[in-house]
mmCIF file of C-alpha atoms in Angstrom:
data_model
loop_
_atom_site.group_PDB
_atom_site.id
_atom_site.type_symbol
_atom_site.label_atom_id
_atom_site.label_comp_id
_atom_site.label_asym_id
_atom_site.label_seq_id
_atom_site.Cartn_x
_atom_site.Cartn_y
_atom_site.Cartn_z
ATOM 1 C CA MET A 1299 -26.133 4.595 0.376
ATOM 2 C CA ASN A 1300 -27.508 5.247 3.536
ATOM 3 C CA TRP A 1301 -24.503 3.862 5.673
ATOM 4 C CA ALA A 1302 -26.822 3.132 8.314
ATOM 5 C CA LEU A 1303 -29.286 0.845 6.705
ATOM 6 C CA ALA A 1304 -26.518 -0.780 5.348
ATOM 7 C CA SER A 1305 -25.684 -4.535 6.297
ATOM 8 C CA PRO A 1306 -23.497 -5.125 9.202
ATOM 9 C CA ARG A 1307 -21.502 -7.314 6.828
ATOM 10 C CA PHE A 1308 -21.456 -4.921 4.197
ATOM 11 C CA ARG A 1309 -19.985 -2.248 6.577
ATOM 12 C CA LYS A 1310 -17.474 -4.159 7.784
ATOM 13 C CA ILE A 1311 -15.821 -5.024 4.157
ATOM 14 C CA MET A 1312 -16.248 -1.249 3.287
ATOM 15 C CA ALA A 1313 -14.577 -0.284 6.648
ATOM 16 C CA GLY A 1314 -11.746 -3.152 5.866
ATOM 17 C CA THR A 1315 -10.735 -1.549 2.636
ATOM 18 C CA ALA A 1316 -10.781 1.771 4.224
ATOM 19 C CA VAL A 1317 -8.270 0.653 6.412
ATOM 20 C CA LEU A 1318 -6.474 -1.721 3.959
ATOM 21 C CA SER A 1319 -6.371 1.237 1.830
ATOM 22 C CA LEU A 1320 -4.915 3.852 4.999
ATOM 23 C CA ILE A 1321 -2.260 1.105 5.407
ATOM 24 C CA LEU A 1322 -0.923 1.364 1.913
ATOM 25 C CA VAL A 1323 -0.957 4.950 1.920
ATOM 26 C CA ILE A 1324 0.994 4.920 4.771
ATOM 27 C CA GLY A 1325 3.290 2.576 3.880
ATOM 28 C CA ALA A 1326 4.280 4.150 0.695
ATOM 29 C CA ALA A 1327 4.740 7.794 3.273
ATOM 30 C CA SER A 1328 7.084 5.173 5.117
ATOM 31 C CA LEU A 1329 8.674 3.850 2.160
ATOM 32 C CA TYR A 1330 9.461 7.277 0.897
ATOM 33 C CA ARG A 1331 10.584 9.147 4.363
ATOM 34 C CA ALA A 1332 13.090 5.527 4.819
ATOM 35 C CA PHE A 1333 14.848 5.902 1.336
ATOM 36 C CA PRO A 1334 14.489 9.796 1.007
ATOM 37 C CA ALA A 1335 18.178 10.414 -0.978
ATOM 38 C CA ARG A 1336 18.462 6.983 -2.942
ATOM 39 C CA ALA A 1337 15.402 7.994 -5.497
ATOM 40 C CA ASP A 1338 12.701 10.557 -6.908
ATOM 41 C CA LEU A 1339 10.148 7.101 -6.892
ATOM 42 C CA VAL A 1340 9.479 4.499 -4.394
ATOM 43 C CA ALA A 1341 6.382 2.150 -5.454
ATOM 44 C CA ASP A 1342 5.221 -1.206 -4.037
ATOM 45 C CA LEU A 1343 2.754 -3.922 -5.071
ATOM 46 C CA SER A 1344 -0.112 -5.301 -1.741
ATOM 47 C CA ASP A 1345 1.298 -8.786 -3.391
ATOM 48 C CA HIS A 1346 4.418 -10.390 -5.165
ATOM 49 C CA LEU A 1347 2.733 -13.206 -5.850
ATOM 50 C CA ILE A 1348 -0.636 -14.404 -7.284
ATOM 51 C CA ALA A 1349 -1.603 -18.219 -6.785
ATOM 52 C CA ILE A 1350 -3.309 -19.969 -9.423
ATOM 53 C CA THR A 1351 -5.477 -22.427 -7.877
ATOM 54 C CA THR A 1352 -8.388 -24.298 -9.112
ATOM 55 C CA GLY A 1353 -11.734 -21.873 -9.721
ATOM 56 C CA PHE A 1354 -8.881 -19.192 -10.227
ATOM 57 C CA SER A 1355 -11.159 -16.297 -11.994
ATOM 58 C CA GLY A 1356 -8.669 -13.404 -12.179
ATOM 59 C CA ALA A 1357 -6.354 -11.407 -9.693
ATOM 60 C CA SER A 1358 -6.355 -7.751 -8.877
ATOM 61 C CA VAL A 1359 -3.246 -6.507 -6.893
ATOM 62 C CA LEU A 1360 -3.219 -2.516 -5.659
ATOM 63 C CA LEU A 1361 0.187 -1.333 -6.454
ATOM 64 C CA PHE A 1362 0.850 2.313 -4.340
ATOM 65 C CA GLY A 1363 3.665 4.542 -3.836
ATOM 66 C CA ALA A 1364 5.377 8.316 -3.379
ATOM 67 C CA THR A 1365 6.974 10.632 -5.067
ATOM 68 C CA GLU A 1366 9.482 13.399 -4.439
ATOM 69 C CA GLN A 1367 8.152 16.088 -6.583
ATOM 70 C CA PRO A 1368 4.809 16.289 -8.341
ATOM 71 C CA GLY A 1369 4.788 14.861 -11.930
ATOM 72 C CA ASP A 1370 2.689 12.245 -13.770
ATOM 73 C CA ILE A 1371 3.066 8.024 -13.592
ATOM 74 C CA VAL A 1372 2.631 5.754 -16.011
ATOM 75 C CA VAL A 1373 2.445 1.985 -15.108
ATOM 76 C CA ILE A 1374 3.333 -0.658 -17.162
ATOM 77 C CA VAL A 1375 3.089 -4.444 -16.548
ATOM 78 C CA ARG A 1376 4.501 -7.102 -18.704
ATOM 79 C CA GLY A 1377 4.172 -10.461 -18.758
ATOM 80 C CA PRO A 1378 6.881 -13.080 -19.899
ATOM 81 C CA SER A 1379 7.560 -13.343 -23.430
ATOM 82 C CA GLN A 1380 7.347 -16.139 -25.503
ATOM 83 C CA PRO A 1381 6.674 -16.966 -29.319
ATOM 84 C CA VAL A 1382 2.950 -16.867 -30.917
ATOM 85 C CA LEU A 1383 2.148 -19.328 -33.893
ATOM 86 C CA MET A 1384 -0.315 -16.861 -35.995
ATOM 87 C CA HIS A 1385 -2.481 -18.550 -38.859
ATOM 88 C CA ARG A 1386 -3.965 -16.430 -41.391
ATOM 89 C CA LYS A 1387 -7.185 -17.658 -43.001
ATOM 90 C CA SER A 1388 -8.470 -16.771 -46.427
ATOM 91 C CA ARG A 1389 -11.559 -17.643 -48.868
ATOM 92 C CA VAL A 1390 -11.004 -20.556 -50.770
ATOM 93 C CA ALA A 1391 -13.551 -22.070 -53.270
ATOM 94 C CA GLY A 1392 -15.896 -20.448 -50.435
ATOM 95 C CA ILE A 1393 -14.339 -22.271 -47.691
ATOM 96 C CA TRP A 1394 -12.284 -20.179 -45.085
ATOM 97 C CA ILE A 1395 -8.695 -22.175 -44.466
ATOM 98 C CA ASN A 1396 -6.029 -21.346 -43.307
ATOM 99 C CA THR A 1397 -3.367 -20.021 -46.169
ATOM 100 C CA ALA A 1398 -0.191 -18.704 -44.264
ATOM 101 C CA SER A 1399 0.963 -18.773 -41.132
ATOM 102 C CA MET A 1400 3.760 -17.174 -39.117
ATOM 103 C CA THR A 1401 5.698 -17.163 -35.487
ATOM 104 C CA ILE A 1402 6.574 -14.356 -33.951
ATOM 105 C CA GLU A 1403 8.818 -14.075 -31.122
ATOM 106 C CA ASN A 1404 9.489 -12.353 -28.213
ATOM 107 C CA VAL A 1405 5.729 -11.666 -27.328
ATOM 108 C CA PRO A 1406 4.703 -10.637 -24.192
ATOM 109 C CA GLY A 1407 2.212 -12.886 -22.225
ATOM 110 C CA PHE A 1408 0.233 -10.098 -20.852
ATOM 111 C CA TYR A 1409 0.711 -6.007 -21.403
ATOM 112 C CA ALA A 1410 -1.211 -3.501 -19.675
ATOM 113 C CA VAL A 1411 -0.768 0.694 -18.909
ATOM 114 C CA ALA A 1412 -1.900 2.707 -16.227
ATOM 115 C CA SER A 1413 -1.379 6.561 -15.853
ATOM 116 C CA SER A 1414 -2.791 9.274 -14.332
ATOM 117 C CA ARG A 1415 -2.979 11.240 -17.213
ATOM 118 C CA PRO A 1416 -3.187 10.459 -21.124
ATOM 119 C CA LEU A 1417 -0.481 8.908 -22.270
ATOM 120 C CA GLU A 1418 -0.256 11.567 -25.424
ATOM 121 C CA ASP A 1419 -0.636 14.066 -22.494
ATOM 122 C CA VAL A 1420 1.721 13.047 -20.424
ATOM 123 C CA ALA A 1421 4.882 12.374 -22.972
ATOM 124 C CA SER A 1422 5.733 13.146 -26.628
ATOM 125 C CA GLU A 1423 5.250 10.272 -28.957
ATOM 126 C CA SER A 1424 9.477 9.416 -28.753
ATOM 127 C CA ILE A 1425 9.444 9.183 -24.909
ATOM 128 C CA ARG A 1426 6.531 6.688 -25.423
ATOM 129 C CA ARG A 1427 7.989 4.666 -28.588
ATOM 130 C CA ARG A 1428 11.709 4.801 -26.214
ATOM 131 C CA HIS A 1429 9.874 3.187 -23.072
ATOM 132 C CA GLN A 1430 7.230 1.229 -25.102
ATOM 133 C CA MET A 1431 4.178 3.288 -23.206
ATOM 134 C CA GLY A 1432 1.478 1.542 -25.451
ATOM 135 C CA VAL A 1433 0.793 -1.639 -27.498
ATOM 136 C CA GLU A 1434 1.397 -0.139 -30.636
ATOM 137 C CA TYR A 1435 5.278 0.682 -29.188
ATOM 138 C CA LEU A 1436 5.881 -2.899 -28.292
ATOM 139 C CA PRO A 1437 8.712 -4.329 -30.514
ATOM 140 C CA ILE A 1438 6.319 -7.429 -31.807
ATOM 141 C CA ALA A 1439 6.889 -8.516 -35.431
ATOM 142 C CA PRO A 1440 8.388 -11.010 -37.969
ATOM 143 C CA PRO A 1441 11.902 -10.721 -38.692
ATOM 144 C CA LEU A 1442 11.964 -8.554 -42.285
ATOM 145 C CA THR A 1443 13.714 -11.415 -43.831
ATOM 146 C CA LYS A 1444 9.973 -13.229 -43.555
ATOM 147 C CA ALA A 1445 8.264 -10.643 -44.411
ATOM 148 C CA SER A 1446 8.399 -7.211 -45.755
ATOM 149 C CA ALA A 1447 7.475 -4.022 -43.504
ATOM 150 C CA ASN A 1448 3.916 -3.564 -44.708
ATOM 151 C CA ILE A 1449 3.240 -7.739 -44.240
ATOM 152 C CA ALA A 1450 4.679 -7.571 -40.898
ATOM 153 C CA GLU A 1451 2.594 -4.222 -39.561
ATOM 154 C CA GLN A 1452 -0.072 -6.658 -41.010
ATOM 155 C CA TRP A 1453 0.565 -9.644 -38.487
ATOM 156 C CA LYS A 1454 1.642 -7.393 -35.862
ATOM 157 C CA ALA A 1455 -1.831 -5.628 -35.813
ATOM 158 C CA GLY A 1456 -3.692 -9.099 -36.024
ATOM 159 C CA LEU A 1457 -1.761 -10.375 -33.227
ATOM 160 C CA ILE A 1458 -2.683 -7.233 -30.882
ATOM 161 C CA ARG A 1459 -5.721 -7.711 -31.816
ATOM 162 C CA SER A 1460 -5.960 -11.353 -31.007
ATOM 163 C CA GLN A 1461 -4.318 -10.547 -27.516
ATOM 164 C CA GLN A 1462 -6.921 -8.264 -26.950
ATOM 165 C CA ARG A 1463 -9.848 -10.073 -27.642
ATOM 166 C CA SER A 1464 -8.461 -12.609 -25.073
ATOM 167 C CA GLY A 1465 -8.201 -10.168 -22.273
ATOM 168 C CA LEU A 1466 -4.121 -10.568 -22.377
ATOM 169 C CA PHE A 1467 -3.937 -7.099 -24.140
ATOM 170 C CA PRO A 1468 -6.456 -4.383 -22.271
ATOM 171 C CA ASN A 1469 -8.024 -2.310 -24.922
ATOM 172 C CA ALA A 1470 -8.262 0.979 -22.080
ATOM 173 C CA THR A 1471 -5.301 2.543 -20.618
ATOM 174 C CA GLY A 1472 -5.697 2.094 -16.308
ATOM 175 C CA ARG A 1473 -6.074 4.931 -13.920
ATOM 176 C CA VAL A 1474 -3.542 5.911 -11.697
ATOM 177 C CA ASN A 1475 -4.958 7.907 -9.049
ATOM 178 C CA PHE A 1476 -2.681 10.212 -6.428
ATOM 179 C CA LEU A 1477 -3.947 11.103 -2.595
ATOM 180 C CA GLY A 1478 -2.676 14.599 -2.703
ATOM 181 C CA GLN A 1479 0.412 15.624 -5.056
ATOM 182 C CA ARG A 1480 2.940 12.764 -3.794
ATOM 183 C CA LEU A 1481 1.309 9.665 -3.384
ATOM 184 C CA PHE A 1482 -0.397 7.423 -5.791
ATOM 185 C CA ARG A 1483 -2.089 4.508 -6.680
ATOM 186 C CA THR A 1484 -3.798 1.945 -9.142
ATOM 187 C CA ARG A 1485 -5.173 -1.166 -9.320
ATOM 188 C CA LEU A 1486 -3.576 -4.143 -11.852
ATOM 189 C CA GLU A 1487 -6.403 -6.215 -12.850
ATOM 190 C CA LEU A 1488 -5.136 -10.158 -14.240
ATOM 191 C CA PRO A 1489 -7.497 -12.155 -16.230
ATOM 192 C CA ALA A 1490 -8.303 -15.743 -15.622
ATOM 193 C CA ASN A 1491 -6.149 -16.713 -18.783
ATOM 194 C CA VAL A 1492 -3.173 -14.991 -17.577
ATOM 195 C CA PRO A 1493 0.309 -17.343 -17.862
ATOM 196 C CA THR A 1494 2.392 -18.257 -15.182
ATOM 197 C CA GLY A 1495 5.830 -17.202 -14.824
ATOM 198 C CA THR A 1496 7.906 -13.570 -13.501
ATOM 199 C CA TYR A 1497 6.251 -9.815 -14.631
ATOM 200 C CA ARG A 1498 8.113 -6.782 -14.661
ATOM 201 C CA VAL A 1499 6.065 -4.194 -12.973
ATOM 202 C CA GLU A 1500 7.569 -0.745 -14.465
ATOM 203 C CA VAL A 1501 6.811 2.326 -12.874
ATOM 204 C CA PHE A 1502 7.475 5.823 -14.199
ATOM 205 C CA HIS A 1503 7.651 9.215 -12.945
ATOM 206 C CA LEU A 1504 7.413 12.188 -15.427
ATOM 207 C CA ARG A 1505 7.635 16.276 -15.214
ATOM 208 C CA GLU A 1506 7.008 18.070 -17.929
ATOM 209 C CA GLY A 1507 6.993 15.653 -20.614
ATOM 210 C CA ARG A 1508 10.487 13.936 -19.175
ATOM 211 C CA VAL A 1509 11.248 10.882 -17.229
ATOM 212 C CA VAL A 1510 12.845 11.713 -13.851
ATOM 213 C CA GLY A 1511 12.345 8.432 -12.223
ATOM 214 C CA ALA A 1512 11.845 4.603 -12.694
ATOM 215 C CA GLN A 1513 11.414 1.665 -11.026
ATOM 216 C CA THR A 1514 10.981 -2.305 -11.833
ATOM 217 C CA THR A 1515 9.062 -4.542 -9.426
ATOM 218 C CA PRO A 1516 9.068 -8.070 -9.942
ATOM 219 C CA LEU A 1517 5.430 -9.920 -9.883
ATOM 220 C CA SER A 1518 5.279 -13.807 -9.658
ATOM 221 C CA VAL A 1519 1.931 -15.968 -11.232
ATOM 222 C CA SER A 1520 2.747 -19.426 -10.369
ATOM 223 C CA LYS A 1521 -0.008 -22.537 -10.318
ATOM 224 C CA VAL A 1522 0.031 -24.283 -6.936
ATOM 225 C CA GLY A 1523 -1.694 -27.044 -5.360
ATOM 226 C CA LEU A 1524 -3.074 -30.031 -7.018
ATOM 227 C CA GLU A 1525 -3.390 -28.334 -10.378
ATOM 228 C CA ALA A 1526 0.137 -27.229 -10.343
ATOM 229 C CA GLU A 1527 1.708 -30.915 -9.957
ATOM 230 C CA VAL A 1528 -1.185 -31.930 -12.712
ATOM 231 C CA PHE A 1529 0.313 -29.612 -14.734
ATOM 232 C CA ASP A 1530 4.549 -30.660 -13.813
ATOM 233 C CA PHE A 1531 2.888 -34.174 -14.193
ATOM 234 C CA ALA A 1532 1.824 -33.594 -17.870
ATOM 235 C CA GLN A 1533 4.781 -31.123 -18.569
ATOM 236 C CA ASN A 1534 7.856 -33.558 -17.735
ATOM 237 C CA ARG A 1535 6.099 -37.299 -18.156
ATOM 238 C CA ALA A 1536 4.151 -36.346 -21.409
ATOM 239 C CA ALA A 1537 3.775 -40.491 -22.230
ATOM 240 C CA LEU A 1538 2.325 -41.301 -18.866
ATOM 241 C CA TYR A 1539 0.054 -38.917 -18.478
ATOM 242 C CA GLY A 1540 -1.321 -39.474 -21.883
ATOM 243 C CA LEU A 1541 -1.736 -42.881 -20.711
ATOM 244 C CA PHE A 1542 -3.566 -42.034 -17.395
ATOM 245 C CA ALA A 1543 -5.987 -40.161 -19.332
ATOM 246 C CA ILE A 1544 -6.926 -42.712 -21.788
ATOM 247 C CA LEU A 1545 -7.153 -45.442 -18.902
ATOM 248 C CA VAL A 1546 -9.473 -42.507 -16.899
ATOM 249 C CA ALA A 1547 -11.528 -42.183 -20.082
ATOM 250 C CA LEU A 1548 -11.883 -46.002 -20.697
ATOM 251 C CA VAL A 1549 -13.082 -46.393 -16.911
ATOM 252 C CA ALA A 1550 -15.343 -43.377 -17.035
ATOM 253 C CA GLY A 1551 -16.693 -45.209 -20.332
ATOM 254 C CA TRP A 1552 -17.214 -48.431 -18.608
ATOM 255 C CA ILE A 1553 -18.845 -47.149 -15.354
ATOM 256 C CA GLY A 1554 -21.257 -45.109 -17.771
ATOM 257 C CA HIS A 1555 -21.818 -48.264 -19.421
ATOM 258 C CA VAL A 1556 -22.997 -50.281 -16.534
ATOM 259 C CA VAL A 1557 -24.866 -47.340 -14.889
ATOM 260 C CA PHE A 1558 -26.914 -46.340 -17.639
ATOM 261 C CA ARG A 1559 -27.619 -50.408 -19.437
ATOM 262 C CA LYS A 1560 -31.042 -51.340 -19.746
ATOM 263 C CA GLY A 1561 -32.433 -54.186 -17.336
#
């Protein structure tokens, strides 16, 4: 694009983005200089709180940092764990119905991975399994007392597909970009349907396939404003919320009747 022909507003936006990136990179370098002897890896987030308000359509958070020595960076974003009820449908007499159900405990509400190189080139399978670098290594499955190993793997695969369709387990591995050999950055994209709670952002520094540094940073996703008040009211006073919803529906129906009645 010809910069001279760009609109003033576009030039301001691009200049602001460049300034923010420069500030964050300088911040990462400052963090590294401030703690040179404490860790091989220093990382931080541009925001530690994502506020969900009316019209929330997702969020993007910048993670940046620095390392003492060159190497690879793997970032894992993990949402709060929760039980998930799964159903299996089968065709009976020509009709698809639920024929089995299973509750799987400790399922991350969100899970995403970003890496400076393909994961299989960064670490061996044993390292990836130990640090759960990849959705296939998540310890989510029904207990063997309720399902055999083969059946449990089928339920796990079905759960992963369901979470991927919802955008809560992104299919693609994100990209960690290096600025030079020691400064790095990546963007963490969260969809509109992310659950609330405290997220764990894990950053791993690897050299020659070995983890030489690691850091965990919390990220809070919380409802704020009127939506948060309505949510709390519905959770803490379910009976009153139900009565209020019925009353609102009756009033809305009566108003519609008055407005649209004939004559």
